[in-house]
Amino acid sequence: MCGIFGVYGHRDAAALTQLGLYSLQHRGQESAGIVAVDSAGRARISRAMGLVSEGFGDEEMKELRGSIGVGHTRYSTAGGSAIENAQPILARVRRGHIALAHNGNLTNATELRRELEDEGAIFASTMDSEVIVHRIARAHGATPEARVAEALVGVEGAYCLLIVIDDTVIVARDPHGWRPLVIGRLGEGWVFASETCALDIVGATIDREVAPGEIIAVDAHGLRSTQGVASATIHRCVFEHVYFARPDSKVFNGSVDKSRRALGRQLAIECPAPGAEVVFAVPDSSNSAALGFADISGIPYELALIRNHYIGRTFIQPTQAGRDAKVKVKYNPVRELLEGKSVVMVDDSIVRGTTTRGLVSLVRAAGAREVHMRVSSAPIISPCYYGIDTPRREELIAATMSHEELVHHLGVDTLGYLSLEGMLSPMPGGPGGYCHACFSGRYPTAIPSEPALLRAGVTVGQPIGSPVGVA
Ligand code: AMP
């Protein structure tokens, strides 16, 4: 999963992009990057491992001149966590350059890459996204957007793309619309972002969503929209609303806070906890759902777990060792609110169970008499191949344990999950048109033939752009 942000037509494009990336930090914390293009058509790149706040010093920012900016925050779902896999990708081609930032996962990247390698292409990263750069470089269309459209024919899976070809910004969303992408206006300029919270931070107004399958080009002549890949059935990712997006964002034209509260209310109806005295959230992603649960159940909502904000999302650590260590330092219970009480702990999802198990034992050690776990989503039972990091079924505890085993393993008194229907019912636009493969195992499209290969990437060569470079 990743966050993408782009600006066209603003003299502070790189600085605005950096601000936008701060707002999209929750979508990826492994690396961040910005490409800026100046009026002479020179593209400059700065990429670094780690957080946006760590990645760009004053010197780098001064170098990133021009009125076009494209940025990316990454957590790896295809290709490992390393600087050569940081985005945007910047490549020198024929007489110009291509810069590309991608959110999503391509399901046929391995096959597309082999085809290109058979023809002699040399890859510089292990990311699925790089195949699109190669395909654009080989396309012959008369306009940049025509070349992107040509490159995307036969590319399957989830993608929201921000691309710069010379001095044109091109935006594309896959025809199923898995991942969100919005367009905003900032004065005479245009802003593109994974979530609306990133438009807010730069003072842009929301124009509209990029439509599934739409390809938009912006250049000195204005904005042009075309339907690229033939339209298909819509499969927006329900997990964006359950967990991933920020509650202050509108995603798929609906408020994330509103849908999370509705999920919490529905959870209180489906899985009440009679006799419980306190409801609390596992902060921050389940705050809104816990408020919804408290609202319907009438059980007081308390801030019984305090999160250390200097620690990132525990799950977005690529290794289990990293995840284990971080759970311990991330949360602390408020003993006074828990001691001797029967409590409801609301979380939005359980994946591997590492966080949940650790939290239950913290809450018990703080004196809670009974712990009733309530989850504002259905059990996650299948890996996602469309951009969320839940790659192997064996790691998903709800896929491998019975309900009784889960209760025992997590150490809770009771455990309640939302039903699939209950989870889908409050989604913006109604329950249809959402991908729920990770909850139902019903994949809406063909899945990768070699998922392990897709995740690990295939080979590692030299980076296309050096951490700071010019193309
Ligand atoms: P665990 O108990 O280890 O399965 O972790 C569950 C926690 O991870 C919950 O608090 C979720 O909010 C969070 N979570 C769920 N899915 C993801 C994901 N794909 N990436 C990062 N965090 C996640």
CSV table of C-alpha atoms and ligand atoms in Angstrom, one decimal:
chain,number,residue,atom,x,y,z
A,1,MET,CA,0.0,0.0,0.0
A,2,CYS,CA,1.2,3.5,-0.7
A,3,GLY,CA,0.2,7.1,-0.8
A,4,ILE,CA,0.6,9.2,-4.0
A,5,PHE,CA,0.4,13.0,-4.4
A,6,GLY,CA,1.0,15.2,-7.4
A,7,VAL,CA,0.9,18.9,-8.3
A,8,TYR,CA,0.6,20.6,-11.7
A,9,GLY,CA,0.9,24.3,-12.2
A,10,HIS,CA,2.1,25.7,-8.9
A,11,ARG,CA,5.6,27.3,-8.4
A,12,ASP,CA,6.0,25.6,-5.0
A,13,ALA,CA,5.1,22.1,-6.4
A,14,ALA,CA,7.8,20.2,-4.5
A,15,ALA,CA,7.1,21.9,-1.1
A,16,LEU,CA,3.3,21.2,-1.6
A,17,THR,CA,4.1,17.6,-2.5
A,18,GLN,CA,6.1,17.2,0.7
A,19,LEU,CA,3.2,18.6,2.7
A,20,GLY,CA,0.8,16.2,0.9
A,21,LEU,CA,3.1,13.3,1.7
A,22,TYR,CA,2.9,14.2,5.4
A,23,SER,CA,-0.8,13.6,5.2
A,24,LEU,CA,-0.3,10.3,3.4
A,25,GLN,CA,2.3,9.0,5.8
A,26,HIS,CA,-0.1,6.5,7.2
A,27,ARG,CA,-0.3,4.8,3.8
A,28,GLY,CA,3.4,3.9,3.9
A,29,GLN,CA,6.4,4.5,6.1
A,30,GLU,CA,9.2,2.6,4.5
A,31,SER,CA,10.4,5.2,2.0
A,32,ALA,CA,9.3,8.5,0.5
A,33,GLY,CA,10.2,10.3,-2.7
A,34,ILE,CA,9.5,13.4,-4.7
A,35,VAL,CA,10.2,14.2,-8.4
A,36,ALA,CA,10.0,17.8,-9.5
A,37,VAL,CA,10.1,19.1,-13.1
A,38,ASP,CA,11.1,22.7,-13.9
A,39,SER,CA,10.2,24.9,-16.8
A,40,ALA,CA,13.2,23.8,-18.8
A,41,GLY,CA,11.9,20.2,-18.6
A,42,ARG,CA,14.6,19.0,-16.1
A,43,ALA,CA,13.4,16.4,-13.7
A,44,ARG,CA,15.0,16.1,-10.3
A,45,ILE,CA,14.4,13.3,-7.8
A,46,SER,CA,14.9,12.9,-4.1
A,47,ARG,CA,14.2,9.6,-2.4
A,48,ALA,CA,15.0,8.2,1.0
A,49,MET,CA,14.2,5.3,3.3
A,50,GLY,CA,12.0,6.2,6.3
A,51,LEU,CA,9.5,8.9,7.0
A,52,VAL,CA,8.7,12.0,5.0
A,53,SER,CA,10.0,14.1,8.0
A,54,GLU,CA,13.4,12.3,7.8
A,55,GLY,CA,13.7,12.2,4.0
A,56,PHE,CA,14.0,15.8,2.7
A,57,GLY,CA,16.4,18.3,4.1
A,58,ASP,CA,16.5,22.0,3.1
A,59,GLU,CA,19.2,21.2,0.5
A,60,GLU,CA,17.2,18.5,-1.2
A,61,MET,CA,14.0,20.7,-1.2
A,62,LYS,CA,15.9,23.6,-2.8
A,63,GLU,CA,17.0,21.4,-5.6
A,64,LEU,CA,13.5,20.2,-6.4
A,65,ARG,CA,12.6,23.2,-8.5
A,66,GLY,CA,9.6,23.6,-10.9
A,67,SER,CA,5.8,23.7,-11.1
A,68,ILE,CA,5.3,20.0,-11.4
A,69,GLY,CA,5.7,17.7,-8.4
A,70,VAL,CA,5.0,14.0,-7.8
A,71,GLY,CA,5.5,12.2,-4.6
A,72,HIS,CA,5.1,8.8,-3.0
A,73,THR,CA,5.1,7.1,0.4
A,74,ARG,CA,5.6,3.4,0.3
A,75,TYR,CA,5.1,0.3,2.2
A,76,SER,CA,6.1,-2.8,0.3
A,77,THR,CA,3.5,-5.2,-1.1
A,78,ALA,CA,5.6,-6.2,-4.2
A,79,GLY,CA,9.3,-6.0,-4.1
A,80,GLY,CA,11.3,-5.7,-0.9
A,81,SER,CA,12.0,-2.7,1.3
A,82,ALA,CA,15.1,-1.1,-0.1
A,83,ILE,CA,16.1,2.2,-1.6
A,84,GLU,CA,16.1,0.9,-5.2
A,85,ASN,CA,12.4,0.2,-4.6
A,86,ALA,CA,11.6,3.7,-3.3
A,87,GLN,CA,9.3,5.7,-5.6
A,88,PRO,CA,8.7,7.7,-7.7
A,89,ILE,CA,10.6,5.9,-10.3
A,90,LEU,CA,12.5,8.3,-12.6
A,91,ALA,CA,13.8,7.1,-15.9
A,92,ARG,CA,15.5,8.8,-18.8
A,93,VAL,CA,13.9,7.7,-22.1
A,94,ARG,CA,14.4,8.7,-25.7
A,95,ARG,CA,14.5,12.5,-25.6
A,96,GLY,CA,12.9,13.0,-22.2
A,97,HIS,CA,11.9,11.4,-18.9
A,98,ILE,CA,9.2,9.3,-17.3
A,99,ALA,CA,8.5,9.6,-13.6
A,100,LEU,CA,5.9,7.3,-12.0
A,101,ALA,CA,4.3,6.8,-8.6
A,102,HIS,CA,2.0,3.8,-8.1
A,103,ASN,CA,-0.4,2.8,-5.4
A,104,GLY,CA,-1.8,-0.8,-5.8
A,105,ASN,CA,-0.5,-4.2,-6.8
A,106,LEU,CA,-0.4,-5.6,-10.4
A,107,THR,CA,-1.5,-9.2,-10.4
A,108,ASN,CA,0.2,-10.1,-13.7
A,109,ALA,CA,3.5,-8.2,-13.1
A,110,THR,CA,5.6,-11.4,-13.0
A,111,GLU,CA,4.5,-12.4,-16.5
A,112,LEU,CA,4.8,-8.9,-17.9
A,113,ARG,CA,8.3,-8.6,-16.5
A,114,ARG,CA,9.4,-11.9,-18.0
A,115,GLU,CA,8.1,-10.8,-21.4
A,116,LEU,CA,10.0,-7.5,-21.2
A,117,GLU,CA,13.2,-9.3,-19.9
A,118,ASP,CA,12.9,-11.8,-22.8
A,119,GLU,CA,13.1,-8.8,-25.1
A,120,GLY,CA,16.2,-7.5,-23.4
A,121,ALA,CA,14.7,-5.0,-20.9
A,122,ILE,CA,17.0,-4.4,-17.9
A,123,PHE,CA,15.1,-3.7,-14.6
A,124,ALA,CA,16.5,-1.5,-11.9
A,125,SER,CA,14.1,-2.5,-9.1
A,126,THR,CA,12.1,-5.5,-8.0
A,127,MET,CA,8.8,-3.5,-8.0
A,128,ASP,CA,5.8,-4.5,-10.1
A,129,SER,CA,5.4,-0.8,-10.9
A,130,GLU,CA,8.5,-0.7,-13.0
A,131,VAL,CA,6.9,-2.8,-15.8
A,132,ILE,CA,4.6,0.1,-16.5
A,133,VAL,CA,7.6,2.5,-17.0
A,134,HIS,CA,9.1,0.0,-19.5
A,135,ARG,CA,5.8,-0.3,-21.3
A,136,ILE,CA,5.3,3.4,-21.6
A,137,ALA,CA,8.8,3.8,-22.9
A,138,ARG,CA,8.0,1.3,-25.7
A,139,ALA,CA,4.6,2.8,-26.6
A,140,HIS,CA,4.2,4.8,-29.8
A,141,GLY,CA,1.0,6.8,-29.2
A,142,ALA,CA,1.0,10.4,-30.5
A,143,THR,CA,0.4,12.0,-27.1
A,144,PRO,CA,1.7,11.1,-23.6
A,145,GLU,CA,-1.8,10.0,-22.5
A,146,ALA,CA,-2.1,7.8,-25.6
A,147,ARG,CA,1.2,6.2,-24.7
A,148,VAL,CA,0.0,5.5,-21.1
A,149,ALA,CA,-3.3,4.1,-22.4
A,150,GLU,CA,-1.3,1.8,-24.8
A,151,ALA,CA,1.0,0.7,-22.0
A,152,LEU,CA,-1.9,-0.2,-19.7
A,153,VAL,CA,-3.6,-2.5,-22.1
A,154,GLY,CA,-3.0,-6.0,-20.6
A,155,VAL,CA,-1.8,-4.7,-17.2
A,156,GLU,CA,-4.0,-6.4,-14.6
A,157,GLY,CA,-4.7,-5.6,-10.9
A,158,ALA,CA,-4.9,-2.5,-8.8
A,159,TYR,CA,-3.3,0.8,-9.8
A,160,CYS,CA,-3.6,4.4,-9.2
A,161,LEU,CA,-0.8,6.1,-11.1
A,162,LEU,CA,0.7,9.6,-11.2
A,163,ILE,CA,3.0,9.8,-14.1
A,164,VAL,CA,5.0,12.7,-15.6
A,165,ILE,CA,6.1,12.4,-19.2
A,166,ASP,CA,8.2,15.4,-20.0
A,167,ASP,CA,6.0,18.3,-19.0
A,168,THR,CA,2.7,16.5,-18.9
A,169,VAL,CA,1.2,15.0,-15.8
A,170,ILE,CA,-0.9,11.9,-16.4
A,171,VAL,CA,-3.2,10.3,-13.9
A,172,ALA,CA,-4.7,6.8,-14.3
A,173,ARG,CA,-6.9,4.5,-12.2
A,174,ASP,CA,-7.5,0.9,-12.9
A,175,PRO,CA,-10.9,0.0,-14.4
A,176,HIS,CA,-12.0,-1.8,-11.2
A,177,GLY,CA,-11.3,1.3,-9.0
A,178,TRP,CA,-9.6,-0.6,-6.1
A,179,ARG,CA,-7.6,2.3,-4.7
A,180,PRO,CA,-8.8,5.8,-4.2
A,181,LEU,CA,-7.6,8.9,-6.1
A,182,VAL,CA,-9.0,12.4,-6.1
A,183,ILE,CA,-8.4,15.6,-8.1
A,184,GLY,CA,-8.3,19.0,-6.4
A,185,ARG,CA,-7.9,22.6,-7.5
A,186,LEU,CA,-5.4,25.0,-6.0
A,187,GLY,CA,-5.7,28.4,-7.7
A,188,GLU,CA,-5.0,27.8,-11.4
A,189,GLY,CA,-3.2,24.5,-10.6
A,190,TRP,CA,-4.2,20.9,-10.1
A,191,VAL,CA,-3.5,18.6,-7.2
A,192,PHE,CA,-3.9,14.8,-7.2
A,193,ALA,CA,-3.9,12.6,-4.1
A,194,SER,CA,-4.8,9.2,-2.7
A,195,GLU,CA,-6.9,10.8,0.0
A,196,THR,CA,-8.7,14.1,0.5
A,197,CYS,CA,-6.8,14.8,3.7
A,198,ALA,CA,-3.8,15.5,1.6
A,199,LEU,CA,-5.8,18.1,-0.4
A,200,ASP,CA,-6.8,19.8,2.9
A,201,ILE,CA,-3.3,20.2,4.1
A,202,VAL,CA,-2.3,22.2,1.0
A,203,GLY,CA,-5.5,24.2,0.9
A,204,ALA,CA,-6.8,22.6,-2.3
A,205,THR,CA,-10.5,22.1,-2.9
A,206,ILE,CA,-11.9,18.7,-3.9
A,207,ASP,CA,-12.9,18.7,-7.6
A,208,ARG,CA,-13.8,15.0,-8.0
A,209,GLU,CA,-12.6,11.4,-7.9
A,210,VAL,CA,-10.7,10.1,-10.8
A,211,ALA,CA,-13.1,7.6,-12.3
A,212,PRO,CA,-12.2,3.9,-12.6
A,213,GLY,CA,-10.5,3.3,-15.9
A,214,GLU,CA,-10.1,7.1,-16.5
A,215,ILE,CA,-6.8,8.6,-17.9
A,216,ILE,CA,-6.3,12.3,-17.3
A,217,ALA,CA,-3.6,14.4,-18.8
A,218,VAL,CA,-2.7,17.9,-17.6
A,219,ASP,CA,-0.4,20.2,-19.5
A,220,ALA,CA,-0.2,23.8,-20.7
A,221,HIS,CA,-3.3,23.3,-22.7
A,222,GLY,CA,-5.4,22.3,-19.7
A,223,LEU,CA,-6.9,19.1,-18.4
A,224,ARG,CA,-8.1,16.3,-20.8
A,225,SER,CA,-9.9,13.2,-19.7
A,226,THR,CA,-10.3,9.9,-21.6
A,227,GLN,CA,-11.6,6.5,-20.8
A,228,GLY,CA,-8.5,4.4,-21.1
A,229,VAL,CA,-8.9,0.7,-20.4
A,230,ALA,CA,-12.5,-0.5,-21.1
A,231,SER,CA,-14.7,0.0,-18.1
A,232,ALA,CA,-15.2,-3.1,-15.9
A,233,THR,CA,-17.1,-4.1,-12.7
A,234,ILE,CA,-16.2,-1.8,-9.8
A,235,HIS,CA,-14.3,-3.4,-6.9
A,236,ARG,CA,-13.5,-0.6,-4.5
A,237,CYS,CA,-11.4,-1.9,-1.5
A,238,VAL,CA,-13.6,-2.1,1.6
A,239,PHE,CA,-10.5,-2.2,3.8
A,240,GLU,CA,-9.8,1.4,2.9
A,241,HIS,CA,-12.8,2.3,4.9
A,242,VAL,CA,-12.4,-0.3,7.6
A,243,TYR,CA,-8.7,0.4,8.4
A,244,PHE,CA,-6.5,2.0,5.9
A,245,ALA,CA,-7.6,5.6,5.1
A,246,ARG,CA,-7.6,8.4,7.5
A,247,PRO,CA,-11.0,9.2,9.2
A,248,ASP,CA,-10.7,12.8,8.1
A,249,SER,CA,-10.7,11.7,4.4
A,250,LYS,CA,-13.4,11.2,2.0
A,251,VAL,CA,-12.8,8.0,0.1
A,252,PHE,CA,-14.9,6.7,-2.7
A,253,ASN,CA,-17.0,9.8,-2.2
A,254,GLY,CA,-17.9,9.0,1.4
A,255,SER,CA,-16.6,10.1,4.8
A,256,VAL,CA,-14.3,7.5,6.4
A,257,ASP,CA,-15.3,8.6,9.9
A,258,LYS,CA,-18.9,8.3,9.1
A,259,SER,CA,-18.6,4.7,7.8
A,260,ARG,CA,-16.4,3.7,10.7
A,261,ARG,CA,-18.9,5.0,13.2
A,262,ALA,CA,-21.6,3.0,11.3
A,263,LEU,CA,-19.5,-0.1,11.5
A,264,GLY,CA,-19.2,0.4,15.3
A,265,ARG,CA,-22.9,0.8,15.6
A,266,GLN,CA,-23.6,-2.3,13.6
A,267,LEU,CA,-21.1,-4.2,15.7
A,268,ALA,CA,-22.9,-3.2,18.9
A,269,ILE,CA,-26.1,-4.6,17.3
A,270,GLU,CA,-24.6,-7.8,16.0
A,271,CYS,CA,-22.3,-8.6,19.0
A,272,PRO,CA,-23.4,-6.7,22.1
A,273,ALA,CA,-21.5,-7.1,25.4
A,274,PRO,CA,-24.1,-6.9,28.1
A,275,GLY,CA,-22.7,-6.1,31.5
A,276,ALA,CA,-19.6,-4.4,30.2
A,277,GLU,CA,-18.7,-1.1,31.9
A,278,VAL,CA,-16.2,0.5,29.6
A,279,VAL,CA,-15.7,0.7,25.8
A,280,PHE,CA,-12.3,1.7,24.4
A,281,ALA,CA,-10.6,1.7,21.1
A,282,VAL,CA,-7.3,0.4,19.9
A,283,PRO,CA,-6.1,3.8,18.8
A,284,ASP,CA,-6.1,5.4,16.3
A,285,SER,CA,-7.7,3.5,13.4
A,286,SER,CA,-10.6,2.2,15.6
A,287,ASN,CA,-11.5,5.3,17.5
A,288,SER,CA,-14.5,6.1,15.3
A,289,ALA,CA,-15.8,2.5,15.4
A,290,ALA,CA,-15.5,2.4,19.2
A,291,LEU,CA,-17.5,5.6,19.4
A,292,GLY,CA,-20.2,4.0,17.3
A,293,PHE,CA,-20.2,0.9,19.5
A,294,ALA,CA,-20.5,3.1,22.7
A,295,ASP,CA,-23.3,5.1,21.0
A,296,ILE,CA,-25.6,2.1,20.5
A,297,SER,CA,-24.6,0.0,23.5
A,298,GLY,CA,-24.8,3.0,26.0
A,299,ILE,CA,-21.5,1.8,27.6
A,300,PRO,CA,-19.3,4.7,28.3
A,301,TYR,CA,-16.4,5.4,25.9
A,302,GLU,CA,-13.0,5.9,27.6
A,303,LEU,CA,-9.5,6.5,26.4
A,304,ALA,CA,-8.1,3.5,28.2
A,305,LEU,CA,-5.2,2.8,25.8
A,306,ILE,CA,-2.7,5.5,25.1
A,307,ARG,CA,-0.7,5.3,21.9
A,308,ASN,CA,2.8,6.5,21.6
A,309,HIS,CA,2.7,8.7,18.6
A,310,TYR,CA,6.4,8.5,17.9
A,311,ILE,CA,6.0,4.9,16.9
A,312,GLY,CA,4.7,4.1,13.5
A,313,ARG,CA,2.0,1.6,12.5
A,314,THR,CA,3.1,-1.6,14.0
A,315,PHE,CA,1.9,-3.7,11.2
A,316,ILE,CA,3.8,-1.7,8.6
A,317,GLN,CA,7.0,-3.3,9.6
A,318,PRO,CA,8.2,-5.7,7.0
A,319,THR,CA,9.5,-8.3,9.4
A,320,GLN,CA,7.9,-10.1,12.3
A,321,ALA,CA,10.8,-9.2,14.6
A,322,GLY,CA,10.2,-5.5,14.0
A,323,ARG,CA,6.4,-5.9,14.6
A,324,ASP,CA,6.9,-7.8,17.9
A,325,ALA,CA,9.2,-5.2,19.4
A,326,LYS,CA,7.1,-2.3,18.4
A,327,VAL,CA,3.8,-3.6,19.9
A,328,LYS,CA,5.3,-3.4,23.3
A,329,VAL,CA,6.3,0.2,23.1
A,330,LYS,CA,3.4,1.5,21.1
A,331,TYR,CA,0.5,1.3,23.7
A,332,ASN,CA,0.1,1.8,27.4
A,333,PRO,CA,-3.1,1.2,29.4
A,334,VAL,CA,-4.7,3.7,31.8
A,335,ARG,CA,-4.9,1.5,34.9
A,336,GLU,CA,-7.5,3.7,36.6
A,337,LEU,CA,-10.0,3.1,33.8
A,338,LEU,CA,-9.6,-0.6,33.6
A,339,GLU,CA,-9.0,-1.9,37.2
A,340,GLY,CA,-11.7,-4.4,38.3
A,341,LYS,CA,-13.8,-3.6,35.2
A,342,SER,CA,-15.5,-5.7,32.5
A,343,VAL,CA,-14.2,-4.0,29.3
A,344,VAL,CA,-15.0,-3.9,25.6
A,345,MET,CA,-11.9,-3.5,23.4
A,346,VAL,CA,-12.8,-2.4,19.9
A,347,ASP,CA,-10.4,-2.9,17.0
A,348,ASP,CA,-11.0,-2.6,13.3
A,349,SER,CA,-9.4,-5.8,12.3
A,350,ILE,CA,-7.2,-8.8,13.3
A,351,VAL,CA,-4.6,-10.0,10.9
A,352,ARG,CA,-1.8,-12.0,12.5
A,353,GLY,CA,-3.1,-11.5,16.1
A,354,THR,CA,0.3,-10.2,17.3
A,355,THR,CA,-1.0,-6.8,18.3
A,356,THR,CA,-4.2,-8.1,19.7
A,357,ARG,CA,-2.7,-10.7,21.9
A,358,GLY,CA,-0.1,-8.3,23.3
A,359,LEU,CA,-2.8,-5.7,24.0
A,360,VAL,CA,-5.1,-8.2,25.8
A,361,SER,CA,-2.4,-9.2,28.1
A,362,LEU,CA,-1.5,-5.5,28.8
A,363,VAL,CA,-5.2,-4.7,29.5
A,364,ARG,CA,-5.4,-7.7,31.9
A,365,ALA,CA,-2.2,-6.8,33.6
A,366,ALA,CA,-3.7,-3.3,34.2
A,367,GLY,CA,-6.5,-5.0,36.2
A,368,ALA,CA,-9.3,-5.6,33.7
A,369,ARG,CA,-11.7,-8.3,35.1
A,370,GLU,CA,-13.1,-9.4,31.8
A,371,VAL,CA,-12.0,-8.5,28.2
A,372,HIS,CA,-14.6,-8.6,25.5
A,373,MET,CA,-12.9,-8.1,22.1
A,374,ARG,CA,-15.1,-6.6,19.3
A,375,VAL,CA,-13.9,-6.3,15.8
A,376,SER,CA,-15.5,-3.8,13.4
A,377,SER,CA,-14.8,-6.0,10.3
A,378,ALA,CA,-15.4,-9.6,9.3
A,379,PRO,CA,-12.6,-12.1,10.0
A,380,ILE,CA,-9.7,-11.7,7.5
A,381,ILE,CA,-9.3,-15.1,6.0
A,382,SER,CA,-7.5,-14.6,2.6
A,383,PRO,CA,-4.5,-12.7,1.4
A,384,CYS,CA,-4.9,-9.5,-0.6
A,385,TYR,CA,-3.4,-9.3,-4.0
A,386,TYR,CA,-4.6,-5.8,-4.7
A,387,GLY,CA,-2.3,-3.7,-2.5
A,388,ILE,CA,-2.8,-4.5,1.2
A,389,ASP,CA,0.0,-6.3,3.0
A,390,THR,CA,-1.7,-9.6,4.0
A,391,PRO,CA,0.2,-11.9,1.7
A,392,ARG,CA,0.1,-15.4,3.1
A,393,ARG,CA,-3.0,-17.3,4.3
A,394,GLU,CA,-0.9,-19.2,6.9
A,395,GLU,CA,-0.3,-15.9,8.7
A,396,LEU,CA,-4.0,-15.0,9.0
A,397,ILE,CA,-5.2,-16.3,12.4
A,398,ALA,CA,-8.8,-16.2,11.5
A,399,ALA,CA,-8.1,-18.5,8.5
A,400,THR,CA,-6.3,-21.1,10.6
A,401,MET,CA,-8.1,-21.2,13.9
A,402,SER,CA,-11.7,-21.9,15.0
A,403,HIS,CA,-13.6,-19.4,17.0
A,404,GLU,CA,-12.8,-21.2,20.3
A,405,GLU,CA,-9.2,-21.4,19.4
A,406,LEU,CA,-9.1,-17.7,18.6
A,407,VAL,CA,-10.7,-16.8,22.0
A,408,HIS,CA,-8.1,-19.0,23.7
A,409,HIS,CA,-5.1,-17.7,21.6
A,410,LEU,CA,-6.0,-14.0,22.1
A,411,GLY,CA,-6.8,-14.5,25.8
A,412,VAL,CA,-10.2,-12.8,25.6
A,413,ASP,CA,-13.4,-13.7,27.5
A,414,THR,CA,-15.5,-13.2,24.3
A,415,LEU,CA,-14.8,-12.3,20.7
A,416,GLY,CA,-17.2,-10.8,18.2
A,417,TYR,CA,-16.6,-10.0,14.6
A,418,LEU,CA,-18.9,-8.1,12.3
A,419,SER,CA,-20.7,-10.1,9.6
A,420,LEU,CA,-19.7,-9.6,6.0
A,421,GLU,CA,-23.1,-8.1,5.2
A,422,GLY,CA,-22.9,-5.9,8.3
A,423,MET,CA,-19.5,-4.6,7.2
A,424,LEU,CA,-20.6,-3.8,3.6
A,425,SER,CA,-23.9,-2.2,4.4
A,426,PRO,CA,-22.6,1.2,5.5
A,427,MET,CA,-20.1,1.6,2.7
A,428,PRO,CA,-20.5,4.7,0.5
A,429,GLY,CA,-22.8,4.1,-2.4
A,430,GLY,CA,-24.2,0.9,-0.8
A,431,PRO,CA,-22.8,-2.5,-0.3
A,432,GLY,CA,-22.3,-3.4,-4.0
A,433,GLY,CA,-19.2,-2.5,-5.9
A,434,TYR,CA,-16.7,-3.4,-3.1
A,435,CYS,CA,-13.9,-5.9,-3.1
A,436,HIS,CA,-14.1,-8.1,0.0
A,437,ALA,CA,-11.7,-10.8,-1.1
A,438,CYS,CA,-9.7,-10.7,2.1
A,439,PHE,CA,-12.9,-11.3,4.2
A,440,SER,CA,-14.7,-13.7,1.9
A,441,GLY,CA,-12.0,-15.4,-0.2
A,442,ARG,CA,-14.0,-14.4,-3.3
A,443,TYR,CA,-11.5,-12.8,-5.6
A,444,PRO,CA,-13.1,-10.7,-8.2
A,445,THR,CA,-10.3,-11.2,-10.8
A,446,ALA,CA,-7.6,-13.8,-11.5
A,447,ILE,CA,-4.9,-13.8,-8.8
A,448,PRO,CA,-1.2,-13.9,-9.4
A,449,SER,CA,0.1,-17.2,-10.6
A,450,GLU,CA,3.2,-16.9,-8.4
A,451,PRO,CA,2.3,-14.7,-5.4
A,452,ALA,CA,5.6,-15.3,-3.5
A,453,LEU,CA,7.6,-14.1,-6.6
A,454,LEU,CA,5.4,-11.1,-7.0
A,455,ARG,CA,6.0,-10.0,-3.4
A,456,ALA,CA,9.7,-10.7,-3.3
A,457,GLY,CA,10.3,-9.2,-6.8
A,458,VAL,CA,12.5,-11.0,-9.2
A,459,THR,CA,16.0,-9.5,-9.5
A,460,VAL,CA,17.8,-6.5,-8.2
A,461,GLY,CA,20.0,-4.3,-10.5
A,462,GLN,CA,21.1,-0.7,-10.4
A,463,PRO,CA,18.6,2.0,-9.4
A,464,ILE,CA,17.1,3.9,-12.2
A,465,GLY,CA,17.5,7.2,-10.4
A,466,SER,CA,20.1,7.7,-7.7
A,467,PRO,CA,18.7,8.8,-4.3
A,468,VAL,CA,19.2,12.4,-5.5
A,469,GLY,CA,19.7,12.8,-9.2
A,470,VAL,CA,18.7,14.5,-12.4
A,471,ALA,CA,17.2,13.0,-15.5
B,1,AMP,P1,-2.7,-8.0,14.7
B,1,AMP,O1,-3.4,-8.2,16.0
B,1,AMP,O2,-1.2,-8.2,14.8
B,1,AMP,O3,-3.3,-8.8,13.6
B,1,AMP,O4,-2.8,-6.5,14.3
B,1,AMP,C1,-4.0,-5.9,14.2
B,1,AMP,C2,-3.8,-4.5,14.1
B,1,AMP,O5,-3.2,-4.2,12.9
B,1,AMP,C3,-5.2,-3.7,14.1
B,1,AMP,O6,-5.0,-2.8,15.1
B,1,AMP,C4,-5.3,-3.1,12.8
B,1,AMP,O7,-5.8,-1.8,12.9
B,1,AMP,C5,-3.9,-3.2,12.2
B,1,AMP,N1,-3.9,-3.6,10.8
B,1,AMP,C6,-4.8,-4.3,10.1
B,1,AMP,N2,-4.4,-4.5,8.8
B,1,AMP,C7,-3.3,-3.9,8.6
B,1,AMP,C8,-2.4,-3.7,7.5
B,1,AMP,N3,-2.6,-4.3,6.4
B,1,AMP,N4,-1.3,-2.9,7.7
B,1,AMP,C9,-1.1,-2.4,8.9
B,1,AMP,N5,-1.8,-2.6,10.0
B,1,AMP,C10,-2.9,-3.3,9.9
